[in-house]
């Protein structure tokens, strides 16, 4: 049969490069999920979501000034940290110990004076916040010689407190499995710039033996 | 292959890297936004934690402040020398109601350095960092702390110093709510040790150590 030329020219013919579509589809099917997984893993990791959270506080209170320059010990304000699970943010009275006399007319402290006069609390924004199904205890750590700096970083250099660790379960367990190099004598827990005069592992080993420190990794330690 | 497809593919490949670049930037930066919690998993439960908010109360404190005069369960109501620093006749006691030993002094040193040294200085001379800074500001409201080494404080009975910590005195704030009575006595003992150390003579040094001084 004679072919109708005009008909063939209208019929669609796949060009030669379209043979590449099949391997391209394979690449997409494997690469696509891989790409999405990588994106979720990188973007959803606690390192991205949790580290660096630094909410604006109602009073421009600076740890760099009070704990750094003025050298106040953390326990002057967070006085329950050694005896309780919770490291309380100080009541207004604690600020007024000094600010009744120092910077007594400062604009920046207006809210503190108002809170003192009316008895309404200062609405500090919580920075570090574990999920409610986790049990954490400050005194169990501080009294056994885990310094504030191990979990909160150099607070004495922060104008605004920010979170520097993930506070994820993996992070807790990393230390509970091997706390040795991160232990110090309990009298130095609040000293931010403390360095062991010797090998930290050797010192940690000695402290662990002397004080029988064995953090547990059982689930009910932190989920009770 | 037509050119435009090649270009589109190259642009797509580059664009697919953009989310990673944004995330990498967010990782290094400080953020004021509340955190994203894509999966909640009972992370926020219907319960009140210490210092959390409860809108039912006018001051929104979930932790209710103790009613005036309330006594904590398990506390012994004691208005003797240990809790008040005063004897039965109301006079300040001159003797410690606790045993003074090395452990008490070390505890006192630790507590003193936390609560008192910002104003009174590490030796009690009144030259703490806060005091020096407040002096330098010259606002006219700051009264420098009294040195412990003058006759006035050296002459105070221990009960008076205890009472000073509990209730404050003149321009000094009260520390009774921050420091428990046993710790207050430890601090008083350490203040006494500081006073002695600042006016020590060579006879205070045990004889076998005296040679090392020269």
Coordinates of C-alpha atoms in Angstrom, one line a residue:
Chain A
X1 CA 0.0 0.0 0.0
X2 CA 1.2 3.4 -0.8
X3 CA 1.8 5.4 2.2
X4 CA 0.1 8.7 2.6
X5 CA 2.9 11.1 3.1
X6 CA 0.9 13.8 4.7
X7 CA -0.5 11.4 7.2
X8 CA 2.9 10.1 8.4
X9 CA 4.2 13.6 8.9
X10 CA 1.2 14.3 11.2
X11 CA 1.7 11.2 13.2
X12 CA 3.8 11.7 16.4
X13 CA 7.1 10.0 16.5
X14 CA 9.1 10.0 19.7
X15 CA 12.4 11.7 19.2
X16 CA 15.6 9.7 19.8
X17 CA 16.5 11.4 23.1
X18 CA 13.2 10.3 24.6
X19 CA 14.9 6.9 25.2
X20 CA 16.5 8.7 28.2
X21 CA 13.2 9.2 29.9
X22 CA 13.1 5.7 31.3
X23 CA 16.5 5.9 33.2
X24 CA 15.5 9.5 34.2
X25 CA 12.3 8.1 35.8
X26 CA 14.3 5.6 37.7
X27 CA 16.6 8.3 39.0
X28 CA 13.6 10.3 40.0
X29 CA 12.0 7.4 41.8
X30 CA 15.1 6.6 43.8
X31 CA 16.5 10.1 44.1
X32 CA 13.2 11.8 45.0
X33 CA 12.5 9.9 48.3
X34 CA 16.2 10.1 49.1
X35 CA 16.1 13.8 48.6
X36 CA 13.0 14.2 50.8
X37 CA 14.4 12.0 53.5
X38 CA 17.6 14.0 53.6
X39 CA 15.7 17.3 53.7
X40 CA 13.5 16.1 56.6
X41 CA 16.4 14.6 58.5
X42 CA 18.5 17.8 58.1
X43 CA 15.7 20.3 58.5
X44 CA 13.8 18.4 61.3
X45 CA 16.8 17.5 63.4
X46 CA 16.9 19.0 66.9
X47 CA 20.1 20.7 65.9
X48 CA 18.1 22.8 63.5
X49 CA 14.9 23.2 65.4
X50 CA 16.1 23.6 69.0
X51 CA 19.6 25.0 69.1
X52 CA 19.7 28.8 69.0
X53 CA 16.3 29.5 70.5
X54 CA 16.6 32.9 72.2
X55 CA 13.3 34.5 73.0
X56 CA 13.1 38.2 73.7
X57 CA 12.6 38.6 77.5
X58 CA 10.3 41.2 79.0
X59 CA 13.2 42.8 80.9
X60 CA 16.5 43.3 79.1
X61 CA 18.3 41.3 81.8
X62 CA 21.8 40.3 80.9
X63 CA 23.7 37.3 82.3
X64 CA 26.9 38.6 80.7
X65 CA 26.6 41.6 83.0
X66 CA 25.4 40.0 86.2
X67 CA 27.0 36.5 86.1
X68 CA 30.0 37.6 84.0
X69 CA 31.1 41.2 84.8
X70 CA 29.6 41.4 88.3
X71 CA 30.6 37.8 89.0
X72 CA 27.4 36.7 90.7
X73 CA 27.2 33.0 91.4
X74 CA 24.4 31.2 89.5
X75 CA 23.0 30.0 92.9
X76 CA 22.5 33.6 94.1
X77 CA 19.4 33.7 91.8
X78 CA 18.8 30.1 90.8
X79 CA 18.9 29.1 94.5
X80 CA 16.9 25.8 94.2
X81 CA 19.2 24.3 91.6
X82 CA 21.1 22.2 94.1
X83 CA 18.2 21.0 96.2
X84 CA 15.3 20.6 93.7
X85 CA 14.5 19.2 90.3
X86 CA 13.6 22.6 89.1
X87 CA 16.1 25.4 88.8
X88 CA 13.7 28.3 89.6
X89 CA 13.9 31.6 87.8
X90 CA 14.3 34.1 90.7
X91 CA 11.4 36.0 92.1
X92 CA 11.3 39.8 91.7
X93 CA 12.4 40.2 95.3
X94 CA 15.9 38.8 94.4
X95 CA 16.3 41.6 91.8
X96 CA 15.2 44.2 94.3
X97 CA 17.9 43.1 96.7
X98 CA 20.2 45.3 94.6
X99 CA 17.9 47.3 92.4
X100 CA 16.2 49.0 95.3
X101 CA 19.5 50.9 95.5
X102 CA 21.4 50.4 92.2
X103 CA 20.0 51.8 89.0
X104 CA 16.9 52.5 91.1
X105 CA 15.4 54.8 88.4
X106 CA 16.4 53.0 85.3
X107 CA 13.9 52.8 82.4
X108 CA 14.9 49.2 81.7
X109 CA 13.9 48.2 85.2
X110 CA 10.5 49.8 85.2
X111 CA 8.7 46.4 84.9
X112 CA 10.7 45.0 87.8
X113 CA 9.7 47.8 90.0
X114 CA 6.1 47.5 88.9
X115 CA 6.1 43.8 89.6
X116 CA 7.5 44.4 93.0
X117 CA 4.9 47.0 93.8
X118 CA 1.9 45.0 92.5
X119 CA 3.0 41.4 93.3
X120 CA 2.4 40.3 89.7
X121 CA 5.2 38.0 88.4
X122 CA 7.5 39.1 85.6
X123 CA 6.4 37.1 82.5
X124 CA 9.8 35.6 81.7
X125 CA 9.8 33.3 78.6
X126 CA 11.0 29.8 79.2
X127 CA 14.0 29.0 77.0
X128 CA 14.9 25.4 77.8
X129 CA 11.7 23.3 77.7
X130 CA 11.7 19.5 77.7
X131 CA 8.6 17.7 76.6
X132 CA 6.3 17.1 79.6
X133 CA 6.8 13.3 79.4
X134 CA 10.4 13.6 80.4
X135 CA 11.6 13.8 84.0
X136 CA 14.7 15.9 84.5
X137 CA 16.3 16.7 87.8
X138 CA 18.9 19.5 88.3
X139 CA 20.0 18.5 91.8
X140 CA 20.8 14.9 90.7
X141 CA 23.3 16.4 88.2
X142 CA 24.6 19.5 90.0
X143 CA 25.3 17.7 93.3
X144 CA 27.1 14.9 91.4
X145 CA 29.5 17.3 89.7
X146 CA 28.0 18.0 86.2
X147 CA 28.6 21.7 85.6
X148 CA 26.0 24.1 84.3
X149 CA 28.2 24.8 81.4
X150 CA 28.0 21.2 80.1
X151 CA 24.3 21.7 79.3
X152 CA 23.7 25.5 79.1
X153 CA 27.0 26.7 77.5
X154 CA 28.7 29.9 78.5
X155 CA 25.7 31.6 80.0
X156 CA 28.1 34.2 81.6
X157 CA 28.8 35.5 78.1
X158 CA 25.1 35.7 76.9
X159 CA 23.3 39.0 76.7
X160 CA 20.2 37.0 76.0
X161 CA 20.0 33.3 77.1
X162 CA 19.9 31.0 74.1
X163 CA 19.8 27.2 73.9
X164 CA 23.1 25.7 72.9
X165 CA 22.4 22.0 73.2
X166 CA 19.7 19.9 71.5
X167 CA 18.2 18.4 74.8
X168 CA 17.3 15.4 72.7
X169 CA 17.2 11.9 74.1
X170 CA 20.3 11.0 72.2
X171 CA 22.1 13.9 73.8
X172 CA 21.1 12.9 77.3
X173 CA 22.1 9.3 76.6
X174 CA 25.5 10.2 75.1
X175 CA 26.5 11.6 78.5
X176 CA 24.7 8.9 80.6
X177 CA 26.6 6.3 78.8
X178 CA 30.0 8.0 79.3
X179 CA 29.9 10.9 81.8
X180 CA 33.6 10.4 82.7
X181 CA 35.2 13.3 80.8
X182 CA 32.4 15.7 81.8
X183 CA 32.6 15.4 85.5
X184 CA 34.1 17.9 87.9
X185 CA 34.4 18.3 91.7
X186 CA 30.9 19.6 92.9
X187 CA 32.4 22.8 94.3
X188 CA 33.1 24.0 90.8
X189 CA 29.7 23.3 89.1
X190 CA 28.8 27.0 88.7
X191 CA 32.3 28.1 87.6
X192 CA 31.9 28.6 83.9
X193 CA 35.6 28.8 83.0
X194 CA 36.8 25.9 85.2
X195 CA 39.4 23.6 83.6
X196 CA 40.7 20.5 85.2
X197 CA 44.4 20.8 86.0
X198 CA 44.9 17.3 84.6
X199 CA 43.5 14.9 82.1
X200 CA 39.7 15.2 82.3
X201 CA 39.3 11.5 81.8
X202 CA 41.6 10.6 84.6
X203 CA 40.0 13.1 87.0
X204 CA 36.5 11.9 85.9
X205 CA 37.5 8.3 86.5
X206 CA 38.7 9.1 90.0
X207 CA 35.6 11.1 90.9
X208 CA 33.3 8.3 89.6
X209 CA 35.1 5.8 91.7
X210 CA 35.2 8.0 94.9
X211 CA 31.5 9.0 94.6
X212 CA 30.1 5.9 92.8
X213 CA 28.6 7.9 90.0
X214 CA 26.7 5.7 87.6
X215 CA 24.0 7.5 85.5
X216 CA 21.3 5.1 84.5
X217 CA 20.1 4.5 81.0
X218 CA 16.9 2.6 82.0
X219 CA 13.8 4.1 80.4
X220 CA 12.2 4.8 83.7
X221 CA 15.0 7.1 84.8
X222 CA 13.7 9.8 82.5
X223 CA 10.2 8.6 81.6
X224 CA 8.3 8.0 84.8
Chain B
X1 CA 17.5 17.0 23.4
X2 CA 16.1 20.5 23.1
X3 CA 18.1 23.1 24.9
X4 CA 15.3 24.3 27.1
X5 CA 15.0 20.9 28.8
X6 CA 18.7 21.0 29.6
X7 CA 18.3 24.4 31.1
X8 CA 15.3 23.5 33.1
X9 CA 17.0 20.5 34.5
X10 CA 20.1 22.5 35.6
X11 CA 17.8 25.1 37.2
X12 CA 15.9 22.4 39.0
X13 CA 19.0 20.8 40.3
X14 CA 20.3 24.1 41.7
X15 CA 16.9 24.9 43.2
X16 CA 16.7 21.6 44.9
X17 CA 19.8 22.6 46.9
X18 CA 18.2 25.9 48.1
X19 CA 16.2 24.4 51.0
X20 CA 19.4 23.0 52.4
X21 CA 21.1 26.3 52.1
X22 CA 18.2 28.0 54.0
X23 CA 18.3 25.3 56.7
X24 CA 22.1 25.6 57.1
X25 CA 21.7 29.3 57.6
X26 CA 18.9 28.7 60.2
X27 CA 21.1 26.3 62.0
X28 CA 23.8 28.8 62.8
X29 CA 21.4 31.6 63.7
X30 CA 19.6 32.6 66.9
X31 CA 15.9 32.6 66.6
X32 CA 13.2 34.3 68.6
X33 CA 10.4 32.3 67.1
X34 CA 8.8 29.6 69.1
X35 CA 10.1 26.2 68.1
X36 CA 8.5 24.1 65.5
X37 CA 7.3 20.8 66.9
X38 CA 6.0 19.0 63.9
X39 CA 5.0 15.9 66.0
X40 CA 3.6 16.8 69.4
X41 CA 3.4 13.4 71.1
X42 CA 2.1 14.6 74.4
X43 CA 4.9 17.0 74.8
X44 CA 2.5 19.5 76.2
X45 CA 0.2 17.9 78.8
X46 CA -2.7 19.2 80.8
X47 CA -0.7 19.6 84.0
X48 CA 1.0 22.4 85.9
X49 CA 4.7 22.3 86.2
X50 CA 6.7 24.5 88.6
X51 CA 6.5 28.2 87.7
X52 CA 4.0 27.5 84.9
X53 CA 1.1 29.8 84.1
X54 CA -2.5 29.2 85.3
X55 CA -5.0 31.8 83.9
X56 CA -7.5 31.0 86.7
X57 CA -5.6 33.1 89.1
X58 CA -5.3 36.9 88.8
X59 CA -1.5 36.8 89.1
X60 CA -1.4 33.7 86.8
X61 CA 0.9 31.8 89.1
X62 CA 0.1 28.0 89.1
X63 CA 2.4 27.7 92.1
X64 CA 0.4 29.4 94.8
X65 CA 2.5 31.6 97.1
X66 CA 2.3 30.5 100.8
X67 CA -0.3 32.2 102.9
X68 CA 1.2 34.5 105.5
X69 CA 2.1 32.6 108.6
X70 CA 1.8 29.2 106.9
X71 CA 4.2 26.5 108.2
X72 CA 5.6 24.0 105.8
X73 CA 4.7 20.4 106.6
X74 CA 7.4 18.7 108.5
X75 CA 9.0 21.9 109.7
X76 CA 9.5 22.2 113.4
X77 CA 8.1 25.5 114.8
X78 CA 11.0 26.8 116.7
X79 CA 11.4 30.2 118.2
X80 CA 14.6 29.4 120.1
X81 CA 18.1 30.4 119.4
X82 CA 18.5 28.2 116.3
X83 CA 15.7 29.8 114.3
X84 CA 15.8 33.3 115.6
X85 CA 19.3 33.9 117.0
X86 CA 17.7 35.1 120.3
X87 CA 17.6 33.6 123.7
X88 CA 14.3 33.1 125.6
X89 CA 14.6 36.6 127.1
X90 CA 14.8 38.2 123.6
X91 CA 18.5 39.0 123.8
X92 CA 20.8 38.0 120.9
X93 CA 22.7 34.9 121.7
X94 CA 26.5 35.1 122.0
X95 CA 27.2 31.4 121.6
X96 CA 26.6 29.3 118.5
X97 CA 23.5 27.0 118.9
X98 CA 25.2 24.6 116.4
X99 CA 28.5 22.7 116.6
X100 CA 31.3 24.7 115.0
X101 CA 33.7 22.5 113.0
X102 CA 35.6 22.4 109.8
X103 CA 32.6 21.1 107.8
X104 CA 30.4 24.0 109.0
X105 CA 33.1 26.6 108.1
X106 CA 33.6 25.1 104.6
X107 CA 29.9 25.2 104.1
X108 CA 29.8 28.8 105.4
X109 CA 32.6 29.8 103.1
X110 CA 30.7 28.4 100.0
X111 CA 27.4 30.1 101.0
X112 CA 29.2 33.4 101.9
X113 CA 30.9 33.5 98.5
X114 CA 27.5 33.0 96.8
X115 CA 25.3 35.4 98.8
X116 CA 27.4 37.9 100.6
X117 CA 30.7 38.4 98.6
X118 CA 29.0 40.4 95.7
X119 CA 28.6 43.3 98.2
X120 CA 30.8 42.6 101.2
X121 CA 33.8 41.2 99.1
X122 CA 35.6 37.9 99.6
X123 CA 37.4 39.1 102.8
X124 CA 34.4 41.1 104.2
X125 CA 36.1 44.5 103.7
X126 CA 33.1 45.8 101.8
X127 CA 34.7 45.9 98.4
X128 CA 32.6 43.3 96.4
X129 CA 32.3 43.7 92.7
X130 CA 28.7 44.9 92.9
X131 CA 29.6 47.4 95.6
X132 CA 32.5 48.8 93.6
X133 CA 30.4 49.1 90.4
X134 CA 27.5 50.7 92.3
X135 CA 30.0 53.2 93.9
X136 CA 31.4 54.0 90.5
X137 CA 27.9 54.7 89.1
X138 CA 27.6 57.6 91.7
X139 CA 23.9 57.5 91.7
X140 CA 23.7 58.7 95.3
X141 CA 21.3 55.9 96.3
X142 CA 23.9 53.2 97.2
X143 CA 25.2 52.9 100.7
X144 CA 28.5 50.9 100.8
X145 CA 28.3 47.8 103.0
X146 CA 29.9 48.0 106.4
X147 CA 33.3 46.3 106.8
X148 CA 33.3 43.3 109.1
X149 CA 36.6 44.3 110.5
X150 CA 35.6 47.5 112.3
X151 CA 34.7 47.6 116.0
X152 CA 31.0 47.7 115.3
X153 CA 30.6 44.4 113.6
X154 CA 33.4 42.7 115.6
X155 CA 31.4 43.6 118.7
X156 CA 28.1 42.1 117.6
X157 CA 27.0 38.8 119.2
X158 CA 26.6 36.0 116.7
X159 CA 22.8 36.1 117.2
X160 CA 22.8 39.7 115.9
X161 CA 24.7 38.7 112.7
X162 CA 22.2 35.8 112.2
X163 CA 19.4 38.3 112.6
X164 CA 21.0 40.6 110.1
X165 CA 21.0 37.9 107.5
X166 CA 17.4 36.9 108.2
X167 CA 15.8 40.3 108.3
X168 CA 18.4 42.6 106.8
X169 CA 19.5 45.8 108.5
X170 CA 19.1 49.4 107.6
X171 CA 20.2 49.5 103.9
X172 CA 20.9 45.8 103.6
X173 CA 18.2 43.5 102.1
X174 CA 16.9 40.4 104.0
X175 CA 18.2 37.0 102.9
X176 CA 15.9 34.9 105.1
X177 CA 13.9 33.7 102.2
X178 CA 17.0 32.6 100.2
X179 CA 19.1 31.0 102.9
X180 CA 18.0 28.3 105.4
X181 CA 18.7 28.7 109.1
X182 CA 21.4 26.0 109.2
X183 CA 23.2 27.8 106.3
X184 CA 22.8 31.1 108.0
X185 CA 24.6 29.8 111.0
X186 CA 27.4 28.4 108.8
X187 CA 27.7 31.9 107.2
X188 CA 27.9 33.5 110.7
X189 CA 30.7 31.1 111.6
X190 CA 32.6 32.0 108.5
X191 CA 32.1 35.7 109.1
X192 CA 33.7 35.1 112.5
X193 CA 36.6 33.2 110.8
X194 CA 37.1 36.1 108.4
X195 CA 37.2 38.6 111.3
X196 CA 39.8 36.6 113.0
X197 CA 41.9 36.1 109.9
X198 CA 42.0 39.8 109.2
X199 CA 43.3 40.7 112.6
X200 CA 45.4 37.6 113.2
X201 CA 48.8 37.8 114.9
X202 CA 51.6 35.3 114.6
X203 CA 50.4 33.7 117.9
X204 CA 47.3 32.5 116.0
X205 CA 49.5 30.3 113.8
X206 CA 50.2 26.8 115.2
X207 CA 53.9 26.7 116.4
X208 CA 55.0 24.1 113.9
X209 CA 53.8 26.2 110.9
X210 CA 55.3 29.5 112.1
X211 CA 58.7 28.9 110.5
X212 CA 57.0 28.7 107.1
X213 CA 55.8 32.3 107.4
X214 CA 59.1 33.9 107.2

